[in-house]
Coordinates of C-alpha atoms and ligand atoms in Angstrom, one line a residue:
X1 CA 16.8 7.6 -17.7
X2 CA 15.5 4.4 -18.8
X3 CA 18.6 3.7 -21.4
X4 CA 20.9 3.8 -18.4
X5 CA 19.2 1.1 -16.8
X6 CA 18.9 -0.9 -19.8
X7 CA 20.1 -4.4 -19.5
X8 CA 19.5 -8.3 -20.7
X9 CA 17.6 -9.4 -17.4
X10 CA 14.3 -8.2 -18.6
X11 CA 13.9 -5.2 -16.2
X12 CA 14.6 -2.0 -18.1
X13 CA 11.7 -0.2 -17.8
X14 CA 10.5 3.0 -19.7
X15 CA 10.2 4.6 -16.3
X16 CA 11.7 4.4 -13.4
X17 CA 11.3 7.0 -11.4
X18 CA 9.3 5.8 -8.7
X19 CA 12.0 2.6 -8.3
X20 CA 14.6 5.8 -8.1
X21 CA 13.1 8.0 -5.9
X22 CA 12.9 4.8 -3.5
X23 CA 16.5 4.6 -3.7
X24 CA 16.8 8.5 -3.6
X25 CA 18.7 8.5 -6.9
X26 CA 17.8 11.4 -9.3
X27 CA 14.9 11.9 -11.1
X28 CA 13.4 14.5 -13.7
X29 CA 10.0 14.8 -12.1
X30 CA 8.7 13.7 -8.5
X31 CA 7.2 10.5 -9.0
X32 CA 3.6 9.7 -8.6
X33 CA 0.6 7.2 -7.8
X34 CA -2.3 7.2 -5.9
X35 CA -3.3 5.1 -3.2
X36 CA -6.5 2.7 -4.4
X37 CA -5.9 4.5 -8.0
X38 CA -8.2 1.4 -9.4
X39 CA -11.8 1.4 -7.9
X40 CA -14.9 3.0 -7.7
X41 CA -14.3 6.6 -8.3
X42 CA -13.6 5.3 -12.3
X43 CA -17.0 4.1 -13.9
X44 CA -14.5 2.0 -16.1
X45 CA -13.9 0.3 -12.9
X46 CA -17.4 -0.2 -11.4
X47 CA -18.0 -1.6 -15.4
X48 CA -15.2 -4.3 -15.1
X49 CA -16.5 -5.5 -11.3
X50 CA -20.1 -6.2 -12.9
X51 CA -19.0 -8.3 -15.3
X52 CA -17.2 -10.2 -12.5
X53 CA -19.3 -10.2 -10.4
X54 CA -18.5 -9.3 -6.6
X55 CA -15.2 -7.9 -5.6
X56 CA -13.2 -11.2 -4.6
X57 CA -14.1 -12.3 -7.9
X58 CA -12.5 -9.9 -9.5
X59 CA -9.9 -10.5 -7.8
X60 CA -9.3 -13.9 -8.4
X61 CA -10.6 -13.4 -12.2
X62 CA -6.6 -12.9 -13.8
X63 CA -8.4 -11.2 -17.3
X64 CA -10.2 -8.7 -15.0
X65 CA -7.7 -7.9 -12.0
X66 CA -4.7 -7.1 -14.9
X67 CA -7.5 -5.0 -16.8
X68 CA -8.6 -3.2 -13.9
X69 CA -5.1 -2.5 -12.5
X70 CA -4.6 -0.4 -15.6
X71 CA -7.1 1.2 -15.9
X72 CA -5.9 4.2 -14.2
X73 CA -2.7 4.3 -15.9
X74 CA -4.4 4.5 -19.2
X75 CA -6.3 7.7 -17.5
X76 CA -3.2 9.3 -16.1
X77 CA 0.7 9.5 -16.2
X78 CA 1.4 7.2 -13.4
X79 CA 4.6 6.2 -12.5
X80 CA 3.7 3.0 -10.8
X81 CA 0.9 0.3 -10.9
X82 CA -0.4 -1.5 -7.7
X83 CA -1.4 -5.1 -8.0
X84 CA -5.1 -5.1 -7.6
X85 CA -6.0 -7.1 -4.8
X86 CA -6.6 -7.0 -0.9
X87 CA -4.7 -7.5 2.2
X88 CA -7.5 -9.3 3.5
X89 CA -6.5 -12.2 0.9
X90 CA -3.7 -13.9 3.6
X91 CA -6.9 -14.4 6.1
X92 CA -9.4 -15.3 3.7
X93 CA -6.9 -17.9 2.9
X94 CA -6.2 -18.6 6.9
X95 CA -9.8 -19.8 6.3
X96 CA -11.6 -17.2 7.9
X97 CA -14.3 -16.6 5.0
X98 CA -13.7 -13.1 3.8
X99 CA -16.9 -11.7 2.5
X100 CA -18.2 -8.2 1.5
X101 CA -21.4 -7.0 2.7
X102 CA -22.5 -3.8 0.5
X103 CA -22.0 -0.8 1.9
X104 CA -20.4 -2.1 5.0
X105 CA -17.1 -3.1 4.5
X106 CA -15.0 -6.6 4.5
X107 CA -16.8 -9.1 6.9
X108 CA -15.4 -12.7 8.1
X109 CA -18.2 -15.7 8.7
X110 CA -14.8 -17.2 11.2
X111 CA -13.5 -14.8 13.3
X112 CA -10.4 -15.0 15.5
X113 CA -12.3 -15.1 19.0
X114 CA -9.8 -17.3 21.6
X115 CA -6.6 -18.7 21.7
X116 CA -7.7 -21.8 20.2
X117 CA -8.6 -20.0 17.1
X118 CA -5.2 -18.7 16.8
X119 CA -3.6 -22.0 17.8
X120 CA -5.5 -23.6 14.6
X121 CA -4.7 -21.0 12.4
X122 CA -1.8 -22.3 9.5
X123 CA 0.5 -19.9 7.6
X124 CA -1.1 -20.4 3.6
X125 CA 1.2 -21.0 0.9
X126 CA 1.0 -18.7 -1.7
X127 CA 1.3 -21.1 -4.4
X128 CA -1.2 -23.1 -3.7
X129 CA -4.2 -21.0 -1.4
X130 CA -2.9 -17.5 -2.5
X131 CA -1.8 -18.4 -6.4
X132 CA -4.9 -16.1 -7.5
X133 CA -2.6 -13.3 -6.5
X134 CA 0.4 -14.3 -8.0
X135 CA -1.0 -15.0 -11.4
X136 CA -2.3 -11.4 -11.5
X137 CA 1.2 -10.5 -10.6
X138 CA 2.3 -12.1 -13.9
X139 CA 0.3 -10.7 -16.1
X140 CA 0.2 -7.6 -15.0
X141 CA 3.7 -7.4 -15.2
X142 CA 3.3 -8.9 -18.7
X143 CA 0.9 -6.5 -19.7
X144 CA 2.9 -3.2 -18.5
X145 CA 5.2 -4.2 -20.9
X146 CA 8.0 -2.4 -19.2
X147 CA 5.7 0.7 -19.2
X148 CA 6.0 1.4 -15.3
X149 CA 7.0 -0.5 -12.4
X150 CA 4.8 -2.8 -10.4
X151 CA 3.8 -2.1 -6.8
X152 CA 3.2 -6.0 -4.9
X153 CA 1.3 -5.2 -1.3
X154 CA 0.4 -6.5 1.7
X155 CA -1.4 -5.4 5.6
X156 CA 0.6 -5.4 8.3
X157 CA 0.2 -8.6 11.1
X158 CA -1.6 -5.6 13.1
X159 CA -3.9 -4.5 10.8
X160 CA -4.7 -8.1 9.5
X161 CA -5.0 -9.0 13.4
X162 CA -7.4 -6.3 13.7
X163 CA -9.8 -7.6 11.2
X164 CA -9.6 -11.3 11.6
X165 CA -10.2 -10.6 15.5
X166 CA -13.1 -7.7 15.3
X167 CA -14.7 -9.8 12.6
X168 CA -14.6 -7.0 10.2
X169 CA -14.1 -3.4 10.6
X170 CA -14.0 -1.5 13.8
X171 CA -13.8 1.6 15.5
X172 CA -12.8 1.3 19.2
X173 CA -10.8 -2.4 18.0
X174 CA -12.3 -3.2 22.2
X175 CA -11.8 -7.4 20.6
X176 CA -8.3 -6.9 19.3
X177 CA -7.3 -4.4 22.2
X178 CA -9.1 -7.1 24.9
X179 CA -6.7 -9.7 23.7
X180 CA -4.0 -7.4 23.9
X181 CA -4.2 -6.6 27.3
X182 CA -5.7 -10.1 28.7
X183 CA -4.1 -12.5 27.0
X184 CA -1.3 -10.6 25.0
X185 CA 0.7 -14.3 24.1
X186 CA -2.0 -15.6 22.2
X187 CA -2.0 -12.1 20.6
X188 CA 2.1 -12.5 19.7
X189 CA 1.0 -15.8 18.5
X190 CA -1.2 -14.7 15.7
X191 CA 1.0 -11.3 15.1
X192 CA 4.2 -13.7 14.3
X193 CA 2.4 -16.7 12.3
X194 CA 1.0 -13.3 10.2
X195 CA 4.3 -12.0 9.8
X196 CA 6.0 -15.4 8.7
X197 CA 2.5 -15.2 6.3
X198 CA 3.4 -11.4 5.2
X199 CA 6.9 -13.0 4.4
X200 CA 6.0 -16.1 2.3
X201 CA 3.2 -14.2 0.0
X202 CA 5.6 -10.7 -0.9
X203 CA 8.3 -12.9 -1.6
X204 CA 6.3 -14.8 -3.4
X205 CA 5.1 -11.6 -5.0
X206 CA 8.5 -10.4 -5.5
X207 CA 9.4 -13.8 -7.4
X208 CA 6.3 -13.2 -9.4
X209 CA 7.3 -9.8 -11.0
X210 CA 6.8 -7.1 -8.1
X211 CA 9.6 -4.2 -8.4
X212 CA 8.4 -3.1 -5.0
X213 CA 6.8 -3.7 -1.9
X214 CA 4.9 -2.0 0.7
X215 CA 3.1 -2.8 3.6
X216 CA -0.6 -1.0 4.8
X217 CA 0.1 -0.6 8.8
X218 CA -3.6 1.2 8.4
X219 CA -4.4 0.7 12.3
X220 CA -0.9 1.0 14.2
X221 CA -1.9 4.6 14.7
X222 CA -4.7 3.3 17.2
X223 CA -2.1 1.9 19.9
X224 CA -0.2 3.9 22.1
X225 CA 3.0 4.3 21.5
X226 CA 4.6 1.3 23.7
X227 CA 2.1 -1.0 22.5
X228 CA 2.9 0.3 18.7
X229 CA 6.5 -0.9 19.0
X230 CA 5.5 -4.1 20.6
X231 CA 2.4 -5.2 18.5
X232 CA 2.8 -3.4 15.5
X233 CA 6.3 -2.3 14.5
X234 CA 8.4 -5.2 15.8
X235 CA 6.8 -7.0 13.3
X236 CA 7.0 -4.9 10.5
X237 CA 10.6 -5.4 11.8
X238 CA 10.6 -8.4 11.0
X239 CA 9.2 -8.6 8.0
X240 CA 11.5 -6.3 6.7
X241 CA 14.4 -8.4 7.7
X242 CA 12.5 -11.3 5.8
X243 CA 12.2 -10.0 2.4
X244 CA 14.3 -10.1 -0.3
X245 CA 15.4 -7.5 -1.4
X246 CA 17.2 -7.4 -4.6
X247 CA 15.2 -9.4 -7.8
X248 CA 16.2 -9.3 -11.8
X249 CA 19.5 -7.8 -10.5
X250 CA 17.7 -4.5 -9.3
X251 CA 16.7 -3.6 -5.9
X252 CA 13.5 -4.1 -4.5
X253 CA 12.5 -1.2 -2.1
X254 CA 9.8 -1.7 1.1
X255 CA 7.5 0.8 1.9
X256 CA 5.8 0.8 5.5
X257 CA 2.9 2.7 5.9
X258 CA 1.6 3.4 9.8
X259 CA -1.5 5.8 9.1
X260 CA -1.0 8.2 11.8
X261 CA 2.2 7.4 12.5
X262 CA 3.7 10.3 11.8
X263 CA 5.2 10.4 15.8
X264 CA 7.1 7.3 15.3
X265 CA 8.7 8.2 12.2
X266 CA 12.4 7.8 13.0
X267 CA 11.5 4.2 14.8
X268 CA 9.6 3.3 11.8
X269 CA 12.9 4.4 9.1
X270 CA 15.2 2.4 11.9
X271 CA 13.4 -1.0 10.6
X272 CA 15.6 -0.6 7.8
X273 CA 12.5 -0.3 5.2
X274 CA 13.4 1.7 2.3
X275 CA 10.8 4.3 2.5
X276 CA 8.2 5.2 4.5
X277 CA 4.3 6.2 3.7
X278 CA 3.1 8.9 5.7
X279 CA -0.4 10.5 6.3
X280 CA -1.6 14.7 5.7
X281 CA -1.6 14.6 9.5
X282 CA 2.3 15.5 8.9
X283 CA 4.1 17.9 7.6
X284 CA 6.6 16.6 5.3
X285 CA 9.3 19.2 6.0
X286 CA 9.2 18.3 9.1
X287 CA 9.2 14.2 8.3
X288 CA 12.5 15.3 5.7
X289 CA 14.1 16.9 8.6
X290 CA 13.7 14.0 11.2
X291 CA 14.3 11.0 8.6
X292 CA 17.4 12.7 6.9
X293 CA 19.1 10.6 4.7
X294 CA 18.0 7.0 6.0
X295 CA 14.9 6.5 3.9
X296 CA 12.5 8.3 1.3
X297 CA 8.8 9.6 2.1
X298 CA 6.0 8.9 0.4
X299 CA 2.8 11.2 0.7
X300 CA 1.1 13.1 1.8
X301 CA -1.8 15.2 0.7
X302 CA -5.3 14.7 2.2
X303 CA -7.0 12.8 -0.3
X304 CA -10.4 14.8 0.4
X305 CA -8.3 17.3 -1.1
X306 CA -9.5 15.8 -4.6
X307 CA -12.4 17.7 -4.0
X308 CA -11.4 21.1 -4.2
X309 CA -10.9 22.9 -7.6
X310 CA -8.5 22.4 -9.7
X311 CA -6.4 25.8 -8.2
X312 CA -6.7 24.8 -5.1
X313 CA -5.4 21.0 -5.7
X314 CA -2.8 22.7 -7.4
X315 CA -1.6 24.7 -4.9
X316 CA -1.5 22.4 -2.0
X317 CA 0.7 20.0 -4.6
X318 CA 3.1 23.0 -4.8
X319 CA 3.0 23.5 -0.9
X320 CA 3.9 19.7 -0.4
X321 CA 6.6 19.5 -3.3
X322 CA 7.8 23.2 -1.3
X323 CA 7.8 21.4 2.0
X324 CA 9.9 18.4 0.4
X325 CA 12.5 20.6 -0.7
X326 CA 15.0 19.7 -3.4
X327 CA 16.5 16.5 -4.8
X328 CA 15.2 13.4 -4.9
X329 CA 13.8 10.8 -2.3
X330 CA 9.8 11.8 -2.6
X331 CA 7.4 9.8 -4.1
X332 CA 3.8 11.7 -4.4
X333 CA 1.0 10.1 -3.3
X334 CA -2.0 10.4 -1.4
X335 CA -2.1 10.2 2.7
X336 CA -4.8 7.1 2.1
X337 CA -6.7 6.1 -0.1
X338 CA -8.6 8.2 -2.9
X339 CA -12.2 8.6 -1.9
X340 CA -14.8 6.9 -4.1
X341 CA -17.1 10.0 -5.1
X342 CA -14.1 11.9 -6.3
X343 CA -14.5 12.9 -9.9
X344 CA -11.6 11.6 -11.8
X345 CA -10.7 14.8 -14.0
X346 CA -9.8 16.3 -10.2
X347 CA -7.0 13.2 -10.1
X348 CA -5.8 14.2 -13.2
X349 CA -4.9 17.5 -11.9
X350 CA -3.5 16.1 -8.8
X351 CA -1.3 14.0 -11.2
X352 CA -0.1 16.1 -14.3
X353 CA 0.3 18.6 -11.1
X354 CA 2.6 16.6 -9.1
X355 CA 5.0 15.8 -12.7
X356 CA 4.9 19.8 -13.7
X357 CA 5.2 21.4 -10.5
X358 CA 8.2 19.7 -9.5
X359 CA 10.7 20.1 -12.6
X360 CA 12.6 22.9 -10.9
X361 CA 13.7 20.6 -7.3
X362 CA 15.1 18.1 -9.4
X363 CA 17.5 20.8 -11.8
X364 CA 21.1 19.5 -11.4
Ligands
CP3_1 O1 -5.7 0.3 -6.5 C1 -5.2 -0.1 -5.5 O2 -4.8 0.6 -4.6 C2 -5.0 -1.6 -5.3 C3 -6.0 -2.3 -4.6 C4 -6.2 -2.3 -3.1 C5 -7.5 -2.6 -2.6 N1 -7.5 -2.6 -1.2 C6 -8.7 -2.8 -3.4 C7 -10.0 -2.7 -2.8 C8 -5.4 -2.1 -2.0 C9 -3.9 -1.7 -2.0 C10 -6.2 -2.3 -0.8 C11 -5.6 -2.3 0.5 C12 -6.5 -2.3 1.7 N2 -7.7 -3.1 1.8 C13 -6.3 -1.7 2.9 C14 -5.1 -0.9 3.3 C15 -5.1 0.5 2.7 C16 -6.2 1.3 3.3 O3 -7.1 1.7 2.6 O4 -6.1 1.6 4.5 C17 -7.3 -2.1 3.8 C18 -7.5 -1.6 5.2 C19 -8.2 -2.9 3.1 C20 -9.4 -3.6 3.6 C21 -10.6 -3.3 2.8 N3 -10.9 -3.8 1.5 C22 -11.7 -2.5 3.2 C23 -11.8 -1.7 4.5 C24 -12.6 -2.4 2.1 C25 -13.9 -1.8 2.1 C26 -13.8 -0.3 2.0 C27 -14.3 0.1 0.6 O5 -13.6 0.9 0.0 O6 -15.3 -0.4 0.2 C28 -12.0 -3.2 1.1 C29 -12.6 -3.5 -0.3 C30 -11.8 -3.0 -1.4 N4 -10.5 -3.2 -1.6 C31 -12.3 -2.3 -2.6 C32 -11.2 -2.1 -3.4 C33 -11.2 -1.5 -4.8 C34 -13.7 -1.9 -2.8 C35 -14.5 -3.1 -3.1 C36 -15.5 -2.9 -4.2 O7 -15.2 -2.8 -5.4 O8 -16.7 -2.9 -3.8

């Protein structure tokens, strides 16, 4: 598989699968990664962000984000990386002051609070404010070797919007929804100068070495499903039709992820997005039937499901793999992000689960 794609621009890689699966070409094995696969589940990791220092640090410390990006991959058989960084870098760089306060999640000293915040706010460039980010998208990509390809990231205008408004994180989003519903042009305002943001930094991403791109929609699921379309997904939309999508003469497939979006599938696969991320809250025979052809799933096991013995993680790989059916156009993951007391051994049965489990739906 990787001989075939073997060529003089620099992009053959060992394995492809996950870039395949995208593209819903064949593959040997369903492909596999986990969502936050580097953090603090792996004591390798919590090791690497001392010596840092806090966590933007390490993010903007090159040496130490490429280290702890593979530090999973050295633990498991991944078939993809994922830049490690956050989506909260575009409004840290929007001058907001991102900060972490232990224990309670990603804060901002300046939040969002009236339109004249918004009106203020300029779109960074991510050469200049954001080129923390896209040096560790070179050497990562230096440092894979070809091994696996790279997965560049970003949030979605919504769920940037959501924390730059609510000053942090939220559950009943009562800032973000007042503004919304009482002044909803100031709200488009902010929602397209984040998407023409979005646009800039995966490009820039992209022209940096990401194979792939996907976009963290974690908080469309909160909206109903009017307002979804209108503050959320239109600009997804539009990002989508932003990006480019072919680099080093290979395509570069999108992912959008809408956590709880499972009801909104076929509008989110008519953005034109290569694949789409989908929680445990649906089931993926189901998604396969309503998406068809038009784009690949990604997901979609509980990822409290890591906590379970290894038979029982086992099985619920099968039922999912079962549920996808044959042929190619899954990529295994998580429905969110793994959860930071899981011990690691369970996510290397997840993993060597997912690659056994699935030989015989990919027989020709
Ligand atoms: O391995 C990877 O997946 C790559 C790195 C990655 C991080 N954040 C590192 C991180 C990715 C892809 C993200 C995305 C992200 N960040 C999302 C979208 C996905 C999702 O989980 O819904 C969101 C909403 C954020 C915002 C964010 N960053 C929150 C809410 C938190 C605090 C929660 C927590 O886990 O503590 C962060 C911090 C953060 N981002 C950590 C990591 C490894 C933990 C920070 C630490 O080391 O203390």
């Amino acid at each position: 598989m990787a001989g075939d794609s073997a060529n003089k621009t620099g992009t053959d890689l060992k394995n492809d699968r996950y870039l395949r699966a995208l593209m819903k070409q064949p593959v040997d094995v369903t492909p596999v990664w986990m969502m936050r696969q580097a953090g603090r589940y792996l004591p390798e990791y919590k090791q690497t962000r001392a010596v840092a220092g806090d966590f933007m640090a390490l993010c903007k410390n090159t040496e130490l984000a490429t280290e702890v990006t593979l530090q999973p991959l050295r633990r498991f058989p991944l078939d993809a990386a994922i830049l490690f960084s956050d989506i909260l870098t575009i409004p840290d760089a929007m001058g907001l002051g991102l900060y972490f306060e232990t224990g309670e999640g990603p804060k901002f000293k300046r939040p969002v609070q009236s339109r004249a915040d918004v009106e203020k706010l300029g779109v960074p460039d991510p050469e200049h404010e954001l080129q923390y980010v896209m040096n560790a998208v070179r050497s990562i990509r230096k440092a894979l070797n070809g091994d696996v390809p790279l997965i560049g990231f970003s949030g979605s205008p919504w769920t940037l919007a959501t924390y730059m408004v609510e000053g942090g994180s939220s559950k009943a989003f009562t800032k973000i929804k007042k503004m919304a519903f009482a002044d909803p042009a100031a709200l488009h305002t902010l929602l397209d100068k984040l998407a023409d943001a979005v646009i800039l930094y995966l490009n820039a991403q992209i022209a940096a070495g990401a194979q792939s791109v996907m976009v963290f929609d974690t908080w469309g699921g909160v909206l109903s499903p009017r307002d979804y379309k209108l503050f959320s997904l239109q600009y997804m939309h539009k990002i989508v039709d932003g990006l480019t999508r072919e680099n080093e003469g290979r395509k570069v497939p999108v992912t959008l992820f809408t956590k709880n979006g499972g009801m909104w599938l076929e509008s989110i696969a008519a953005t034109g997005c290569d694949a789409v991320g989908l929680d445990w809250t649906i089931d993926i025979a189901d998604a396969r039937k309503r998406v068809g052809d038009k784009v690949a799933l990604q997901g979609n096991m509980d990822p409290s499901m890591l906590y379970a013995q290894p038979a029982r993680i086992q099985q619920e790989v099968s039922d999912i793999l079962a549920g996808y059916g044959y042929g190619s156009g899954h990529v295994f993951n998580l429905g969110h992000g793994i959860h930071l007391d899981v011990p690691p051994e369970n996510a290397g049965v997840f993993v060597e689960a997912v690659h056994h489990l699935s030989k015989p739906y990919h027989q020709k």
